[in-house]
Amino acid sequence: MILIGHRGARKEAPENTLAGFQHLRQLGIHHVELDVRLSRDQQLVVLHDTTVNRTSDAKGNVLDFTAIELQQMNATLPFPHWPQHSGIPLLADVLAD
């Protein structure tokens, strides 16, 4: 059997973030489904929604922000007590991590 994390460890850690993917590996799961979007500066970022509204401390369409602006957002909104900042990552950073 192969276990696959959905957007990382979606219900246990901030989804589609480096922190979420690290948490998934700590659980012993090494396969993940993730979502990719384009930023305003045409960078591939990892985020499920077309907006940042649901998971971050900002509002707006992903295409309205640069990759750096997305990385600086706090994408832990559904986890208000998450111990560290975790922005919206570049796909390259997720793959390198």
PDB file of C-alpha atoms in Angstrom:
ATOM      1  CA  MET A   1       0.000   0.000   0.000  1.00  0.00           C
ATOM      2  CA  ILE A   2       1.207   3.509  -0.788  1.00  0.00           C
ATOM      3  CA  LEU A   3       0.035   6.378   1.425  1.00  0.00           C
ATOM      4  CA  ILE A   4      -0.268   9.726  -0.310  1.00  0.00           C
ATOM      5  CA  GLY A   5      -0.652  13.013   1.542  1.00  0.00           C
ATOM      6  CA  HIS A   6      -3.337  15.339   0.211  1.00  0.00           C
ATOM      7  CA  ARG A   7      -1.843  18.856  -0.067  1.00  0.00           C
ATOM      8  CA  GLY A   8       0.699  17.690   2.489  1.00  0.00           C
ATOM      9  CA  ALA A   9      -0.857  16.705   5.791  1.00  0.00           C
ATOM     10  CA  ARG A  10      -3.920  18.829   5.075  1.00  0.00           C
ATOM     11  CA  LYS A  11      -5.886  18.378   8.304  1.00  0.00           C
ATOM     12  CA  GLU A  12      -2.803  18.270  10.549  1.00  0.00           C
ATOM     13  CA  ALA A  13      -0.581  21.060   9.200  1.00  0.00           C
ATOM     14  CA  PRO A  14      -0.873  24.088   6.906  1.00  0.00           C
ATOM     15  CA  GLU A  15      -1.694  22.681   3.480  1.00  0.00           C
ATOM     16  CA  ASN A  16       0.628  23.090   0.516  1.00  0.00           C
ATOM     17  CA  THR A  17       3.382  24.664   2.636  1.00  0.00           C
ATOM     18  CA  LEU A  18       6.935  23.585   3.360  1.00  0.00           C
ATOM     19  CA  ALA A  19       5.874  23.055   6.981  1.00  0.00           C
ATOM     20  CA  GLY A  20       3.011  20.820   5.866  1.00  0.00           C
ATOM     21  CA  PHE A  21       5.250  18.740   3.636  1.00  0.00           C
ATOM     22  CA  GLN A  22       7.869  18.412   6.412  1.00  0.00           C
ATOM     23  CA  HIS A  23       5.152  17.293   8.830  1.00  0.00           C
ATOM     24  CA  LEU A  24       4.050  14.687   6.285  1.00  0.00           C
ATOM     25  CA  ARG A  25       7.573  13.243   6.097  1.00  0.00           C
ATOM     26  CA  GLN A  26       7.742  13.111   9.902  1.00  0.00           C
ATOM     27  CA  LEU A  27       4.661  10.879   9.725  1.00  0.00           C
ATOM     28  CA  GLY A  28       6.585   8.560   7.391  1.00  0.00           C
ATOM     29  CA  ILE A  29       4.654   9.508   4.257  1.00  0.00           C
ATOM     30  CA  HIS A  30       6.836  10.243   1.251  1.00  0.00           C
ATOM     31  CA  HIS A  31       4.256  10.737  -1.524  1.00  0.00           C
ATOM     32  CA  VAL A  32       2.152  13.845  -1.879  1.00  0.00           C
ATOM     33  CA  GLU A  33      -0.527  15.349  -4.077  1.00  0.00           C
ATOM     34  CA  LEU A  34      -0.064  19.080  -4.496  1.00  0.00           C
ATOM     35  CA  ASP A  35      -1.392  21.906  -6.612  1.00  0.00           C
ATOM     36  CA  VAL A  36       0.561  24.377  -8.736  1.00  0.00           C
ATOM     37  CA  ARG A  37      -0.359  27.923  -9.778  1.00  0.00           C
ATOM     38  CA  LEU A  38       1.419  30.763 -11.552  1.00  0.00           C
ATOM     39  CA  SER A  39       2.339  33.941  -9.721  1.00  0.00           C
ATOM     40  CA  ARG A  40       2.210  37.398 -11.294  1.00  0.00           C
ATOM     41  CA  ASP A  41       5.896  37.086 -12.213  1.00  0.00           C
ATOM     42  CA  GLN A  42       5.260  33.693 -13.850  1.00  0.00           C
ATOM     43  CA  GLN A  43       6.791  31.576 -11.077  1.00  0.00           C
ATOM     44  CA  LEU A  44       5.310  28.174 -10.197  1.00  0.00           C
ATOM     45  CA  VAL A  45       3.962  28.275  -6.648  1.00  0.00           C
ATOM     46  CA  VAL A  46       2.234  25.567  -4.621  1.00  0.00           C
ATOM     47  CA  LEU A  47      -1.343  26.465  -3.693  1.00  0.00           C
ATOM     48  CA  HIS A  48      -4.678  24.732  -4.236  1.00  0.00           C
ATOM     49  CA  ASP A  49      -7.003  27.719  -4.632  1.00  0.00           C
ATOM     50  CA  THR A  50      -6.951  30.465  -7.258  1.00  0.00           C
ATOM     51  CA  THR A  51      -6.981  32.985  -4.390  1.00  0.00           C
ATOM     52  CA  VAL A  52      -4.943  33.271  -1.195  1.00  0.00           C
ATOM     53  CA  ASN A  53      -8.069  34.083   0.874  1.00  0.00           C
ATOM     54  CA  ARG A  54      -8.781  30.729   2.532  1.00  0.00           C
ATOM     55  CA  THR A  55      -5.311  29.752   3.697  1.00  0.00           C
ATOM     56  CA  SER A  56      -3.363  32.982   4.196  1.00  0.00           C
ATOM     57  CA  ASP A  57      -3.478  36.308   6.006  1.00  0.00           C
ATOM     58  CA  ALA A  58      -3.988  38.135   2.679  1.00  0.00           C
ATOM     59  CA  LYS A  59      -6.784  38.483   0.143  1.00  0.00           C
ATOM     60  CA  GLY A  60      -6.680  38.352  -3.642  1.00  0.00           C
ATOM     61  CA  ASN A  61      -5.926  36.235  -6.675  1.00  0.00           C
ATOM     62  CA  VAL A  62      -2.654  34.320  -6.831  1.00  0.00           C
ATOM     63  CA  LEU A  63      -1.958  35.988 -10.183  1.00  0.00           C
ATOM     64  CA  ASP A  64      -2.034  39.400  -8.469  1.00  0.00           C
ATOM     65  CA  PHE A  65       1.058  38.647  -6.348  1.00  0.00           C
ATOM     66  CA  THR A  66       4.716  38.001  -7.116  1.00  0.00           C
ATOM     67  CA  ALA A  67       6.350  34.830  -5.851  1.00  0.00           C
ATOM     68  CA  ILE A  68       8.200  36.811  -3.176  1.00  0.00           C
ATOM     69  CA  GLU A  69       4.965  38.412  -1.965  1.00  0.00           C
ATOM     70  CA  LEU A  70       3.345  34.971  -1.763  1.00  0.00           C
ATOM     71  CA  GLN A  71       6.287  33.559   0.192  1.00  0.00           C
ATOM     72  CA  GLN A  72       6.008  36.411   2.696  1.00  0.00           C
ATOM     73  CA  MET A  73       2.330  35.707   3.430  1.00  0.00           C
ATOM     74  CA  ASN A  74       1.433  33.634   6.442  1.00  0.00           C
ATOM     75  CA  ALA A  75      -0.274  30.562   4.965  1.00  0.00           C
ATOM     76  CA  THR A  76      -1.133  29.025   8.336  1.00  0.00           C
ATOM     77  CA  LEU A  77      -4.562  30.691   8.697  1.00  0.00           C
ATOM     78  CA  PRO A  78      -6.474  27.447   9.406  1.00  0.00           C
ATOM     79  CA  PHE A  79      -3.876  26.683  12.119  1.00  0.00           C
ATOM     80  CA  PRO A  80      -3.761  29.867  14.248  1.00  0.00           C
ATOM     81  CA  HIS A  81      -1.404  28.291  16.801  1.00  0.00           C
ATOM     82  CA  TRP A  82       1.063  26.910  14.262  1.00  0.00           C
ATOM     83  CA  PRO A  83       4.498  27.648  15.773  1.00  0.00           C
ATOM     84  CA  GLN A  84       6.241  29.044  12.694  1.00  0.00           C
ATOM     85  CA  HIS A  85       5.561  31.298   9.739  1.00  0.00           C
ATOM     86  CA  SER A  86       4.989  29.339   6.585  1.00  0.00           C
ATOM     87  CA  GLY A  87       4.441  31.179   3.327  1.00  0.00           C
ATOM     88  CA  ILE A  88       3.207  29.997  -0.041  1.00  0.00           C
ATOM     89  CA  PRO A  89       6.233  28.184  -1.471  1.00  0.00           C
ATOM     90  CA  LEU A  90       7.779  27.975  -4.893  1.00  0.00           C
ATOM     91  CA  LEU A  91       7.419  24.547  -6.494  1.00  0.00           C
ATOM     92  CA  ALA A  92      11.220  24.439  -6.811  1.00  0.00           C
ATOM     93  CA  ASP A  93      11.579  24.860  -3.021  1.00  0.00           C
ATOM     94  CA  VAL A  94       9.102  22.067  -2.341  1.00  0.00           C
ATOM     95  CA  LEU A  95      10.930  19.736  -4.702  1.00  0.00           C
ATOM     96  CA  ALA A  96      14.314  20.651  -3.202  1.00  0.00           C
ATOM     97  CA  ASP A  97      13.154  20.244   0.404  1.00  0.00           C
TER      98      ASP A  97
END
